[in-house]
Amino acid sequence: CIDSPNPAAIRRGLELVKASGKPGRPLINSITAEPDRLNGILPLAVEYKCPVVALTSDETGIPTTVEDRLRIAGKIVAEADKLGVPREDLYFDPLVLPVSTDMKNGVIFMDALQAIKREFAGVKTISGLSNISYGLPKRKIVNRAFLIMSLHAGMDAAIMDPLDNDIMALLRAAELVMGQDEYCMNYLKAYRAGLLGA
């Protein structure tokens, strides 16, 4: 994942990945609906044929409503469609804000995530988990709950700590319960490897 607001830095990172000859595609993090970010970075996703994280913010900042986040997502999708970016290469982050500042922020995020997936068929969704718990004690508990609820709401990817055995165990269990783990194989492999905690 190449993370920078600077198109030149992202281009250099993409060049280095390409020169390495390693398999796979890097993920660009991120674009917004701000014209400079959108026009400076989205063409790189086209040129290098890689997925991109799309934040639902613009020059006015992060919106407080589902409708405004959906409107911003629409602007990004329209530009991506125009440039020929496949919808499955767009990873929308509806930008969760801390529940410590407004208890409805988690609900707004979930509603925005579902609305984006409903409105723009084929796009993916992503979120960093830790913003939800900012300012609270025992943040990992809140982050874990947020992950499970976001998965149920349709989130496709998460920025999280893969060394947190408890969150990884919950992820495996959630995939199992949601019918995404055929024959329970991922869960059983994690169990055999001792990765499911106490």
GROMACS .gro file of N, CA and C in nm, residues 96-156:
model
  183
   96VAL      N    1  -1.496   0.677   0.917
   96VAL     CA    2  -1.557   0.676   1.049
   96VAL      C    3  -1.491   0.782   1.137
   97LEU      N    4  -1.572   0.851   1.211
   97LEU     CA    5  -1.525   0.949   1.308
   97LEU      C    6  -1.543   0.890   1.448
   98PRO      N    7  -1.472   0.940   1.548
   98PRO     CA    8  -1.480   0.881   1.682
   98PRO      C    9  -1.619   0.888   1.743
   99VAL      N   10  -1.658   0.778   1.806
   99VAL     CA   11  -1.787   0.778   1.876
   99VAL      C   12  -1.777   0.860   2.004
  100SER      N   13  -1.655   0.891   2.047
  100SER     CA   14  -1.637   0.975   2.166
  100SER      C   15  -1.680   1.119   2.141
  101THR      N   16  -1.686   1.160   2.014
  101THR     CA   17  -1.729   1.296   1.981
  101THR      C   18  -1.877   1.302   1.942
  102ASP      N   19  -1.931   1.189   1.894
  102ASP     CA   20  -2.074   1.180   1.861
  102ASP      C   21  -2.110   1.032   1.858
  103MET      N   22  -2.201   0.993   1.944
  103MET     CA   23  -2.235   0.850   1.956
  103MET      C   24  -2.296   0.794   1.828
  104LYS      N   25  -2.336   0.878   1.734
  104LYS     CA   26  -2.396   0.830   1.609
  104LYS      C   27  -2.294   0.806   1.499
  105ASN      N   28  -2.168   0.836   1.523
  105ASN     CA   29  -2.067   0.825   1.416
  105ASN      C   30  -2.053   0.683   1.362
  106GLY      N   31  -2.063   0.583   1.446
  106GLY     CA   32  -2.056   0.444   1.400
  106GLY      C   33  -2.172   0.410   1.309
  107VAL      N   34  -2.292   0.453   1.347
  107VAL     CA   35  -2.412   0.427   1.268
  107VAL      C   36  -2.404   0.500   1.134
  108ILE      N   37  -2.358   0.625   1.136
  108ILE     CA   38  -2.343   0.701   1.012
  108ILE      C   39  -2.247   0.629   0.918
  109PHE      N   40  -2.136   0.580   0.971
  109PHE     CA   41  -2.040   0.506   0.890
  109PHE      C   42  -2.106   0.383   0.826
  110MET      N   43  -2.174   0.302   0.907
  110MET     CA   44  -2.236   0.178   0.856
  110MET      C   45  -2.340   0.210   0.748
  111ASP      N   46  -2.421   0.312   0.773
  111ASP     CA   47  -2.523   0.350   0.675
  111ASP      C   48  -2.459   0.400   0.546
  112ALA      N   49  -2.351   0.477   0.557
  112ALA     CA   50  -2.282   0.527   0.437
  112ALA      C   51  -2.218   0.411   0.360
  113LEU      N   52  -2.157   0.318   0.431
  113LEU     CA   53  -2.095   0.202   0.367
  113LEU      C   54  -2.200   0.123   0.286
  114GLN      N   55  -2.313   0.095   0.348
  114GLN     CA   56  -2.418   0.020   0.279
  114GLN      C   57  -2.475   0.098   0.162
  115ALA      N   58  -2.492   0.228   0.177
  115ALA     CA   59  -2.546   0.311   0.069
  115ALA      C   60  -2.451   0.314  -0.051
  116ILE      N   61  -2.321   0.324  -0.024
  116ILE     CA   62  -2.222   0.325  -0.132
  116ILE      C   63  -2.225   0.194  -0.208
  117LYS      N   64  -2.229   0.083  -0.137
  117LYS     CA   65  -2.231  -0.047  -0.204
  117LYS      C   66  -2.360  -0.069  -0.283
  118ARG      N   67  -2.469  -0.017  -0.230
  118ARG     CA   68  -2.598  -0.030  -0.298
  118ARG      C   69  -2.603   0.056  -0.424
  119GLU      N   70  -2.553   0.178  -0.414
  119GLU     CA   71  -2.563   0.276  -0.522
  119GLU      C   72  -2.463   0.250  -0.635
  120PHE      N   73  -2.345   0.199  -0.602
  120PHE     CA   74  -2.238   0.186  -0.702
  120PHE      C   75  -2.193   0.040  -0.708
  121ALA      N   76  -2.267  -0.038  -0.783
  121ALA     CA   77  -2.242  -0.182  -0.791
  121ALA      C   78  -2.097  -0.210  -0.830
  122GLY      N   79  -2.037  -0.304  -0.757
  122GLY     CA   80  -1.903  -0.348  -0.790
  122GLY      C   81  -1.793  -0.286  -0.708
  123VAL      N   82  -1.817  -0.167  -0.647
  123VAL     CA   83  -1.712  -0.104  -0.569
  123VAL      C   84  -1.688  -0.183  -0.441
  124LYS      N   85  -1.570  -0.165  -0.385
  124LYS     CA   86  -1.534  -0.228  -0.258
  124LYS      C   87  -1.534  -0.121  -0.148
  125THR      N   88  -1.528  -0.167  -0.024
  125THR     CA   89  -1.523  -0.074   0.088
  125THR      C   90  -1.411  -0.114   0.183
  126ILE      N   91  -1.361  -0.015   0.255
  126ILE     CA   92  -1.247  -0.034   0.344
  126ILE      C   93  -1.258   0.067   0.458
  127SER      N   94  -1.194   0.036   0.569
  127SER     CA   95  -1.185   0.134   0.678
  127SER      C   96  -1.068   0.100   0.768
  128GLY      N   97  -1.009   0.205   0.824
  128GLY     CA   98  -0.919   0.188   0.936
  128GLY      C   99  -1.005   0.172   1.059
  129LEU      N  100  -0.968   0.081   1.147
  129LEU     CA  101  -1.053   0.052   1.262
  129LEU      C  102  -1.034   0.148   1.379
  130SER      N  103  -0.914   0.203   1.394
  130SER     CA  104  -0.882   0.272   1.519
  130SER      C  105  -0.948   0.409   1.536
  131ASN      N  106  -0.993   0.472   1.429
  131ASN     CA  107  -1.056   0.604   1.444
  131ASN      C  108  -1.183   0.597   1.529
  132ILE      N  109  -1.255   0.488   1.522
  132ILE     CA  110  -1.382   0.475   1.594
  132ILE      C  111  -1.363   0.492   1.744
  133SER      N  112  -1.247   0.449   1.796
  133SER     CA  113  -1.227   0.443   1.942
  133SER      C  114  -1.142   0.557   1.997
  134TYR      N  115  -1.107   0.652   1.915
  134TYR     CA  116  -1.018   0.761   1.959
  134TYR      C  117  -1.074   0.827   2.085
  135GLY      N  118  -0.988   0.844   2.185
  135GLY     CA  119  -1.028   0.912   2.307
  135GLY      C  120  -1.092   0.823   2.412
  136LEU      N  121  -1.104   0.694   2.383
  136LEU     CA  122  -1.169   0.602   2.477
  136LEU      C  123  -1.067   0.508   2.541
  137PRO      N  124  -1.095   0.458   2.661
  137PRO     CA  125  -1.009   0.355   2.720
  137PRO      C  126  -1.037   0.220   2.654
  138LYS      N  127  -0.942   0.128   2.668
  138LYS     CA  128  -0.958  -0.009   2.614
  138LYS      C  129  -1.004  -0.005   2.469
  139ARG      N  130  -0.933   0.071   2.388
  139ARG     CA  131  -0.972   0.097   2.248
  139ARG      C  132  -0.986  -0.030   2.167
  140LYS      N  133  -0.903  -0.130   2.193
  140LYS     CA  134  -0.907  -0.253   2.114
  140LYS      C  135  -1.043  -0.321   2.120
  141ILE      N  136  -1.111  -0.310   2.232
  141ILE     CA  137  -1.245  -0.370   2.245
  141ILE      C  138  -1.340  -0.304   2.147
  142VAL      N  139  -1.337  -0.172   2.141
  142VAL     CA  140  -1.425  -0.098   2.049
  142VAL      C  141  -1.387  -0.130   1.905
  143ASN      N  142  -1.257  -0.134   1.875
  143ASN     CA  143  -1.212  -0.164   1.738
  143ASN      C  144  -1.260  -0.302   1.694
  144ARG      N  145  -1.255  -0.398   1.784
  144ARG     CA  146  -1.298  -0.535   1.750
  144ARG      C  147  -1.448  -0.539   1.721
  145ALA      N  148  -1.525  -0.471   1.804
  145ALA     CA  149  -1.670  -0.466   1.780
  145ALA      C  150  -1.699  -0.398   1.647
  146PHE      N  151  -1.628  -0.291   1.619
  146PHE     CA  152  -1.646  -0.217   1.494
  146PHE      C  153  -1.614  -0.305   1.373
  147LEU      N  154  -1.507  -0.384   1.382
  147LEU     CA  155  -1.473  -0.475   1.272
  147LEU      C  156  -1.587  -0.571   1.243
  148ILE      N  157  -1.637  -0.637   1.344
  148ILE     CA  158  -1.741  -0.738   1.323
  148ILE      C  159  -1.867  -0.674   1.265
  149MET      N  160  -1.908  -0.561   1.318
  149MET     CA  161  -2.028  -0.494   1.268
  149MET      C  162  -2.007  -0.443   1.125
  150SER      N  163  -1.888  -0.394   1.095
  150SER     CA  164  -1.859  -0.345   0.960
  150SER      C  165  -1.858  -0.459   0.859
  151LEU      N  166  -1.806  -0.574   0.899
  151LEU     CA  167  -1.810  -0.690   0.809
  151LEU      C  168  -1.953  -0.728   0.778
  152HIS      N  169  -2.037  -0.727   0.879
  152HIS     CA  170  -2.179  -0.759   0.857
  152HIS      C  171  -2.245  -0.656   0.766
  153ALA      N  172  -2.201  -0.531   0.775
  153ALA     CA  173  -2.257  -0.424   0.690
  153ALA      C  174  -2.204  -0.432   0.547
  154GLY      N  175  -2.102  -0.516   0.523
  154GLY     CA  176  -2.053  -0.535   0.387
  154GLY      C  177  -1.912  -0.486   0.360
  155MET      N  178  -1.838  -0.448   0.464
  155MET     CA  179  -1.702  -0.399   0.442
  155MET      C  180  -1.614  -0.511   0.386
  156ASP      N  181  -1.533  -0.476   0.285
  156ASP     CA  182  -1.450  -0.574   0.215
  156ASP      C  183  -1.308  -0.585   0.268
   0.00000   0.00000   0.00000
